[in-house]
Amino acid sequence: MAELTSRRTAGLPCTCAGRWSRTNGRIRMFEPLSAAPMRTLVRDALGAVLDTDASTVPSSLMYTAGSGHRAVLYADTTVVRAVPGMGKTFWARTLTDSQRRSVASREFQMPRLERTAAVVAFGSEPDPVQVGPDELAALVAEGAAPVMVWTAVALTALGVTEMTVLPGWGERIAWLVRNPGALERSVAALDSAARSVNGDLVVVFDSLDRLHPDRTRADGLASGILQFAHDLAQLRTRVHAKVFIRPDMWASALPFLTWAARRSLRPVDLSWSAARGLHWDSASLYGLLFHLLGNHGSAEAATFRAMTPTWREAPDGRFAAPEALCSDVKAQEAAFSLIADPYMGANARKGYSYWWLPVALQDALGQVTPRSFLATLHQAAIHADGRLGHGRALHHEDIRRGWQEGVRTRARELDGTLPWVREALAALSGEQVPIEEERVFALWEQAGLLSRLRDRGGCAGASVTTGPRSVASHPALLDELIELGIATRRTRNGLIDLPDPYRFLHGLGRRSGVKRVAHAA
């Protein structure tokens, strides 16, 4: 069989581009599914995973080939930084779920994970062992030091008897104050138990954007968690803290920490795309796509795997894709061209679909969340169901229409942790970007944005969510949007721009383009 690169297969009909191999031995691909069964597979496989969340996704759908994801599970990784939607809670749950830990242990080749136990000190789901947001607010108001609060919380989660027998958090904190060295003594006993099985014990802190509605107090509480993580690491035992946190909260908490803690904490960044020269490498996103297609429980999935017969089946029934489909950009682009139109138009001048899709979903920091990526392709498959006579499962116009659902999915992810962002951008609806800072500030002033955010205190409905870092001035609010990747400031003229997903969501046009009609986001 002749060697074909992705560019050479791109212009061929789907039925002609299917039988190919790469002579360097990295991947061999055979006859693909025809358009209708492939469309069914994309729709059903992605729909199944989009119907789950971090707690309900089955271990069979875990993807472990993501760039940098292995480092999240290292015992000495203290801090995991990621923007909302990147999978912080997923990996936090992986530590506490034995089935997922087993999969990660095998596929990351980290056997000690099998002998790791984890407890949640703070997370997204209510737990009687955890301290609630209302209790946290009361403890802070009473003057409790954040590091003492979290020491009490962690030791209670770890089942230390001196903590669990006391009736409330105030009593537990008071006991710690009266008993210096309690942390060292308690951890020493836990360390002995972990060493006896050559394992580790991990205390997990997640969902820190629900610590407190006031951002200053939330940053102080987050700094207490990080200080506790440092104190625990200094004991050099098999008991570790792992803190999942947004990058902006990490930056805000650092000034509260001791210099020693700032230097000793070991952070890693959880991401699904990375800058590679002039391009953004999104191989992890496409690797996730192929993994989900290959692990769907259908006949179409079995045929999809047969296209690249080097898939490996694990004892638990999971299928691991060929390495090239996980990391080789050219192999991925060629495989994607068997599913979707290779171009976003009649020819390459409109862009290659493989590259266009993740770039169109990026925020100003170049980040794409997996759920928004998958939602785009799932919706594209739904739109394509009514398209007859097309040689591939996904037409480029269906991908463009699916992009709108991907953008809405990203908005829902942000609304869960940063609801104030929607209000800030909604006030700009109907404008065109790039836009002058003064115009942004005038629109915010007209909408009474700062006073509304102050009155709300960062709360969205009945759930506690951390508000913006500062509601003292419009420039401070704009700087935070830029730091979050929601907006960007052009270096040449200082004008404010928005990435296309946020511009579309909030009804902003682009200068030199067609003026958009304002609409509710």
PDB file of C-alpha atoms in Angstrom, residues 98 223 308 355 488:
ATOM      1  CA  SER A  98     -10.334   2.670  43.083  1.00  0.00           C
ATOM      2  CA  SER A 223      -3.636  30.494  51.060  1.00  0.00           C
ATOM      3  CA  THR A 308      -6.286   0.840  12.800  1.00  0.00           C
ATOM      4  CA  TRP A 355      -6.603  22.929  12.766  1.00  0.00           C
ATOM      5  CA  THR A 488      -7.079  40.577  25.530  1.00  0.00           C
TER       6      THR A 488
END
